[in-house]
XYZ file of C-alpha atoms in Angstrom:
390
model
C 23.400 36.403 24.908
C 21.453 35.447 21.394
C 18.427 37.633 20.509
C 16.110 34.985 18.615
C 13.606 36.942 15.953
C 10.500 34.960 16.735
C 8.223 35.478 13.333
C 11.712 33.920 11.446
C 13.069 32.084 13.986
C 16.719 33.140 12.940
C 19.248 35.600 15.152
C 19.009 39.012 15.369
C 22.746 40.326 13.950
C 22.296 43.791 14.893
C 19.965 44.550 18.350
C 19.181 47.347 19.704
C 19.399 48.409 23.426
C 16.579 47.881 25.335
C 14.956 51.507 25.849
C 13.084 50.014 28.734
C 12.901 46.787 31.163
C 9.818 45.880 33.272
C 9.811 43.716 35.979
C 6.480 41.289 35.867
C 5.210 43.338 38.800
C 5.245 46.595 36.813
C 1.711 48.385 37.280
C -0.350 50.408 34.892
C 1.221 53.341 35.111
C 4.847 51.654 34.375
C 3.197 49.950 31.269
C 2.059 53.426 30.110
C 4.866 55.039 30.720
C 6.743 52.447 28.867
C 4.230 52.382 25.857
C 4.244 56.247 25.173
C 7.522 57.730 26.042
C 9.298 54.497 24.371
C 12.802 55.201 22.123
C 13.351 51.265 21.452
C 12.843 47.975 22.669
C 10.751 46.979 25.856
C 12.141 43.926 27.107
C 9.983 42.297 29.822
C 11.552 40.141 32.276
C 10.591 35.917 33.270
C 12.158 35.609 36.677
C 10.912 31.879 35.807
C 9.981 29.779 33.025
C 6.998 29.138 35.037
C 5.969 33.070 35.831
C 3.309 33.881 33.203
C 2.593 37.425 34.199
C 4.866 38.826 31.224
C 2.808 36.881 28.776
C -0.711 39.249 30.523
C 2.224 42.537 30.450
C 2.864 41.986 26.814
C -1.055 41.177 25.610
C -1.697 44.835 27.618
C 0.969 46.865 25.947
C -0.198 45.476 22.385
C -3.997 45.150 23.127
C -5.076 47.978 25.822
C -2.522 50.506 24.939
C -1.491 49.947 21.528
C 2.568 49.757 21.377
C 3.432 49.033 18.240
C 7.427 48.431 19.321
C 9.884 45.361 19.956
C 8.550 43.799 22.769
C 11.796 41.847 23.824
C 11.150 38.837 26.567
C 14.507 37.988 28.730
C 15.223 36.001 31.701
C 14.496 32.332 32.304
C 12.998 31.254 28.856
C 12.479 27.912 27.249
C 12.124 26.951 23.624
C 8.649 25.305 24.445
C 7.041 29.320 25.221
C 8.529 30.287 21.913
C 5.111 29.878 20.114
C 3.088 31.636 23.302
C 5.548 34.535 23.599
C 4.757 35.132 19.532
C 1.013 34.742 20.609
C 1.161 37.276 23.243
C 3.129 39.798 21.280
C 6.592 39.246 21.446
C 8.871 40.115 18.790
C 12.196 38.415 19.818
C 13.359 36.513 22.983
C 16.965 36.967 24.838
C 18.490 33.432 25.620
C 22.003 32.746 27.133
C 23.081 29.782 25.292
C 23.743 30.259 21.873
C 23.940 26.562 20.930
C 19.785 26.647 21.364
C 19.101 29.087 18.670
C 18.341 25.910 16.125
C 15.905 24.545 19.167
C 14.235 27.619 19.355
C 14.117 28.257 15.325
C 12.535 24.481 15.365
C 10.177 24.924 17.963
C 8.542 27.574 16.038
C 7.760 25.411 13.284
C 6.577 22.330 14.914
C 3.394 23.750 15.900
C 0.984 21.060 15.705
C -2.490 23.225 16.099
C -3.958 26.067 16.346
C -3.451 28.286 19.146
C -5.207 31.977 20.089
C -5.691 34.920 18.217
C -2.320 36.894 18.540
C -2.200 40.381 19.588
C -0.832 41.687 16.837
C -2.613 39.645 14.087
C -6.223 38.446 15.203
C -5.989 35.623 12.926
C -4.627 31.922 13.995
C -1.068 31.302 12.538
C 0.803 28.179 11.375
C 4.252 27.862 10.430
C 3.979 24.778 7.780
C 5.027 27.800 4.787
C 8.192 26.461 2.844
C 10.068 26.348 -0.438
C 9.670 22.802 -0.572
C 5.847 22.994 0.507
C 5.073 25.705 -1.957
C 6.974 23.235 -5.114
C 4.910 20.807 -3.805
C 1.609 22.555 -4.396
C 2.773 23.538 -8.073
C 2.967 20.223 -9.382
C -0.561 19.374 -7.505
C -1.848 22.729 -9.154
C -1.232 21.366 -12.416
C -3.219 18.343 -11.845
C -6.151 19.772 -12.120
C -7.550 23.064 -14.248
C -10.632 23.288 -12.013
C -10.569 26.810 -10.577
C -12.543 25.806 -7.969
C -10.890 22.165 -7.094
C -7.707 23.912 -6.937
C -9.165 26.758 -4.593
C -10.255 23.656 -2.548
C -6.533 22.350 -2.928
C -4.785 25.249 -2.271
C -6.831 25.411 1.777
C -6.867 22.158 1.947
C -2.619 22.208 1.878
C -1.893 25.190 3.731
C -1.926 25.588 7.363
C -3.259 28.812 8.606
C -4.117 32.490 6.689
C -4.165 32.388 3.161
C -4.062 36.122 1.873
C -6.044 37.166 -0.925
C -5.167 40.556 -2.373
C -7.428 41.550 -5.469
C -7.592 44.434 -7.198
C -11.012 43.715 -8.639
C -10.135 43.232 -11.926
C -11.188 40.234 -14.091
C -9.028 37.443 -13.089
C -9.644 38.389 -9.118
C -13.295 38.726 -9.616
C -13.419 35.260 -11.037
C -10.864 34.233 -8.365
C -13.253 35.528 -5.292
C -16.321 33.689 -7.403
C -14.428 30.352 -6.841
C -13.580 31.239 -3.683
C -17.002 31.565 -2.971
C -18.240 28.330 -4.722
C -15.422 26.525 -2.877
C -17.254 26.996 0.453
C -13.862 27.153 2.344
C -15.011 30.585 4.032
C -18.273 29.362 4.959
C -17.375 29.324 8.420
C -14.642 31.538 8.600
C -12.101 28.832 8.652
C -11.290 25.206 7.350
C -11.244 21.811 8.606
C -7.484 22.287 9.236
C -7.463 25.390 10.391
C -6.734 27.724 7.175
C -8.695 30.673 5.801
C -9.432 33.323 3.441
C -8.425 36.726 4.165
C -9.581 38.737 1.181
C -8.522 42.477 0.720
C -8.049 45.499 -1.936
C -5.527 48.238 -1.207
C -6.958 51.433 -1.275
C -4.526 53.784 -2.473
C -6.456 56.803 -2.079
C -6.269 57.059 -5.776
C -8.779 54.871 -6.710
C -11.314 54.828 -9.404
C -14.807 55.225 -7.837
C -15.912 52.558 -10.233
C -13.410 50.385 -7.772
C -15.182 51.046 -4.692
C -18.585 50.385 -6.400
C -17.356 46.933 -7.706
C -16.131 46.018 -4.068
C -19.740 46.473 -2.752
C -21.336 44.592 -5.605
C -18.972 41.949 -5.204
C -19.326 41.533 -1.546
C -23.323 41.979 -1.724
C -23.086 38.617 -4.715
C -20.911 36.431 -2.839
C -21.236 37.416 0.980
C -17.892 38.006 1.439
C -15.653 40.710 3.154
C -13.691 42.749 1.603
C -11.457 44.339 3.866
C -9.561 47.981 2.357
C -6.322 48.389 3.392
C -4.982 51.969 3.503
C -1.396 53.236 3.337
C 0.288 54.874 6.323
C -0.919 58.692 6.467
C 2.014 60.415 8.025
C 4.181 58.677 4.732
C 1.928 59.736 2.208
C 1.500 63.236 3.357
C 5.596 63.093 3.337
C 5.535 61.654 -0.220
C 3.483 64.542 -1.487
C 5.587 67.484 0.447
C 8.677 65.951 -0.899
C 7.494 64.806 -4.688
C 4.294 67.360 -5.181
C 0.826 65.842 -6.388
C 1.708 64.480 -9.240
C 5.453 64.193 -8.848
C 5.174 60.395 -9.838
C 5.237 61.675 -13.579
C 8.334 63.119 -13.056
C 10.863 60.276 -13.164
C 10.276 56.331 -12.774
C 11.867 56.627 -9.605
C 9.049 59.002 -8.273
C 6.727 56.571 -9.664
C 7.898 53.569 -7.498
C 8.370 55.780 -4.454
C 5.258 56.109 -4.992
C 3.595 53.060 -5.161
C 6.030 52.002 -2.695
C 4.179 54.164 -0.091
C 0.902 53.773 -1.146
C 0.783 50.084 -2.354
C 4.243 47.719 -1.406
C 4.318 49.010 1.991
C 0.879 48.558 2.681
C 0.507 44.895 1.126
C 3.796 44.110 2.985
C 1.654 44.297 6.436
C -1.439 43.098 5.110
C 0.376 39.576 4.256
C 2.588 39.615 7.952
C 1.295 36.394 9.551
C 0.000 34.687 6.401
C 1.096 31.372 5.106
C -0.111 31.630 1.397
C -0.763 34.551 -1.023
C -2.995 34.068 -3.602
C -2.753 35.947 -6.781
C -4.071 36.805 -10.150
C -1.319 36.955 -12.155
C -1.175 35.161 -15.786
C 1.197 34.416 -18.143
C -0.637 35.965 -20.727
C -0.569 39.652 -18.829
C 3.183 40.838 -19.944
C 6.613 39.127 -20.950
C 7.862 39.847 -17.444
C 5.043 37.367 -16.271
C 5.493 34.769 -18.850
C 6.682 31.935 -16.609
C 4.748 32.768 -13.211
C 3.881 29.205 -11.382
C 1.041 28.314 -10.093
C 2.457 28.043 -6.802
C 6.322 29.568 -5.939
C 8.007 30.268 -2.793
C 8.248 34.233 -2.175
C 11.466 33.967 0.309
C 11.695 37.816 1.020
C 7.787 37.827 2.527
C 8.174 34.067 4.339
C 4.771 32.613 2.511
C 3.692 31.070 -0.815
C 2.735 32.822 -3.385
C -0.069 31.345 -5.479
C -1.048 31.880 -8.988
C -4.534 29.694 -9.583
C -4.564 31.641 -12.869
C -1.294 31.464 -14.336
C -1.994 29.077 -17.035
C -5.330 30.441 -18.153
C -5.812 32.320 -21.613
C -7.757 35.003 -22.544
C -10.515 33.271 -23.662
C -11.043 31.170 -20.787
C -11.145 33.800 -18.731
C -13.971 35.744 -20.504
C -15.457 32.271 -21.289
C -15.750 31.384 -17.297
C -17.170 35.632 -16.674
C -19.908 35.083 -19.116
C -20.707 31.543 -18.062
C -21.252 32.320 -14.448
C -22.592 35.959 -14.663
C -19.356 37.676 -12.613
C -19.761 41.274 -11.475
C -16.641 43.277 -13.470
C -15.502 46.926 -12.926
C -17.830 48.950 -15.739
C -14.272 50.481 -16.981
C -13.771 47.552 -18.476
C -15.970 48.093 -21.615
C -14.571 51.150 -21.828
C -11.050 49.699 -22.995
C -9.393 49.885 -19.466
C -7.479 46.650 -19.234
C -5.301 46.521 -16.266
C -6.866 49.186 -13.647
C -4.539 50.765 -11.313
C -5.057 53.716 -9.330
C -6.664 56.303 -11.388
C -4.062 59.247 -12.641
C -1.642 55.908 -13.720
C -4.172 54.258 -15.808
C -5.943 54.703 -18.978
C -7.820 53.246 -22.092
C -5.814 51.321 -24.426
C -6.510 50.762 -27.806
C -7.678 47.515 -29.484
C -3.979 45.555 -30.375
C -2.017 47.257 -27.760
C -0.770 45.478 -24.557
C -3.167 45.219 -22.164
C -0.834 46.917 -19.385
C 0.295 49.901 -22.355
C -2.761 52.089 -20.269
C -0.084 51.713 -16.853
C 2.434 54.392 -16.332
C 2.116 55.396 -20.176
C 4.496 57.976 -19.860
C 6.882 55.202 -19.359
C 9.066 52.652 -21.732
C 7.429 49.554 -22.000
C 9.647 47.472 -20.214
C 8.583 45.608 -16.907
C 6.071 48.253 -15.727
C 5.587 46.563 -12.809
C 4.312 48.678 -9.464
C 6.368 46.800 -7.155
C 3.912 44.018 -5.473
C 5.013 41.411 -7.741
C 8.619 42.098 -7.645
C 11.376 40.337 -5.800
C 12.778 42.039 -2.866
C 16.401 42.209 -4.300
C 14.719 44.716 -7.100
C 12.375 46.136 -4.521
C 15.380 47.483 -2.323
C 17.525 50.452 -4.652
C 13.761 51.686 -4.520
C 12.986 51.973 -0.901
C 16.842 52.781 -0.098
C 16.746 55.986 -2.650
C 13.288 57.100 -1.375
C 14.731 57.051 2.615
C 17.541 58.615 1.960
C 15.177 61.642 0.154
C 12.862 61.666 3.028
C 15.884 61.597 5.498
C 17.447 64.689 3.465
């Protein structure tokens, strides 16, 4: 038996034991049973390729009572129901023949259109996302330096949810006025299917002058912001183990941290999305000094895209002023790069503009963890599970 991860499409090395198996007959009380008292896995069971009730079991455990588990399908399975069994819920599927992993893993990304909402992301998903895809859209990037031609570009190219994470500073509030201008979220969704998911993590830390720009922003342009909040029970943890303000006590602390309260919660914001668009510029630090336009982001599965990269200073302001873009008021008074508000403050005229982040800090690559490859992510998140696990 092969356990097939169906949002990768690659083997599962290490599976766990099923904690539970339902038969498709299983009634409502066997689904809550399953769904409350649950230790691992719930594997549902296809007598058939042709019995569909597990596909209605699965939609109820995710939709109606909220499981938030490995819902496992086994039994008679065929790589043609590997994109409905993601649609419906499933996390992996069981097959007996090893050799159709790769037909499986194919069949995933061969979808040709878009399907239903999925249960666990209410947006449509397409599977077109690719190192090769994402090189492509750099060099198309760089043929034109029209923010909003390349916005136009950028959903014209990908199939399926494009993320937008800003933080409401300046380069994201000119990013969300070409979005705007670009019309691609007029109706929700493009012509092929792709749209604009735009969101702002809120820490719990943030400045109110944050929350103030959010509704001003979404009052000019008629967009949705949507706030995405860390997970409550890890925060509260965070504090009991570090204190308030234990993030000033070592750098460590301080990427725990944002870890809980900003990686984590980005992390599942982005699930399901194709493309992640970004305002990072060369011109913010030396650790961004050669950020693409467009790069593939292997550890999240999506391309990562930079409309701004190559922009100065100047044109940045320039392009504010010229089109009358609602900024955070903290920015005239010397706040630069605005994080959450007990890591941020005022820097003086000459200094870096990220100096005012983590000053407590050395200056080198003070970087919160959102922009930063998995492989530096990790000695992080392993030291702050083994302190929660002690």
């Amino acid at each position: 038996m092969v356990l097939v991860d169906l949002t990768r499409g690659g083997v599962v090395t290490e599976a766990d034991t099923a904690a539970t198996v339902l038969e498709p007959t299983a009634d409502h009380d066997a689904l809550v049973s399953a769904a409350g008292g649950n230790a691992g896995p719930i594997a549902i069971l296809f007598p058939s390729f042709s019995d569909g009730r597990g596909f209605s079991l699965a939609r109820i455990l995710r939709d109606r009572l909220g499981f938030g588990g490995e819902l496992r399908a086994v039994g008679s399975l065929i790589p043609d129901q590997a994109q409905f069994l993601l649609r419906s819920g499933f996390d992996t599927a069981e097959i007996s023949d090893s050799g159709a992993a790769e037909t499986w893993k194919t069949s995933l990304k061969i979808i040709g259109r878009t399907y239903q909402p999925a249960a666990r992301n209410p947006l449509p998903q397409r599977w077109s996302a690719s190192d090769a895809a994402a090189r492509a859209l750099d060099e198309a990037l760089v043929g034109t330096d029209d923010l909003v031609e390349r916005i136009k570009l950028i959903a014209g190219r990908i199939d399926g949810r494009i993320a937008f994470s800003t933080s409401l500073g300046l380069e994201d509030q000119v990013i969300l006025q070409a979005i705007a201008k670009s019309g691609v979220t007029k109706s929700g969704v493009t012509k092929n299917g792709a749209d604009i998911d735009v969101f702002t993590l809120d820490t719990g830390r943030l400045f109110p002058e944050v929350l103030e720009t959010v509704e001003l922003s979404e009052l000019r342009y008629r967009i949705r912001i949507r706030l995405v909040s860390p997970d409550t029970r890890e925060v509260e943890e965070l504090v009991s183990r570090d204190g308030v303000y234990g993030f000033r006590h070592s750098v460590e602390n301080r990427k725990s941290c944002c870890e809980i309260r900003k990686v984590r919660p980005l992390n599942r914001a982005l699930h399901g999305a194709q493309a992640w668009i970004t305002g990072l510029r060369r011109e913010q630090s030396q650790a961004r000094a050669d950020v693409p336009l467009a790069e593939w982001d292997g550890d999240r599965g999506l391309i990562k895209i930079n409309p701004l990269a190559d922009w100065s200073d100047e044109r940045l302001n320039a392009y504010i002023d010229a089109h009358d873009i609602p900024v955070n008021p903290l920015h005239a008074q010397g706040f630069v790069s605005i994080g959450c508000a007990p890591c941020t403050r005022a820097v003086e005229p000459g200094e870096d503009p990220r100096a005012g982040r983590w000053w407590w800090e050395s200056e080198d690559k003070k970087e919160c963890g959102l922009h930063v490859a998995g492989t530096e992510r990790r000695p992080i998140e392993a030291a702050a599970q083994k302190e929660v696990a002690a």
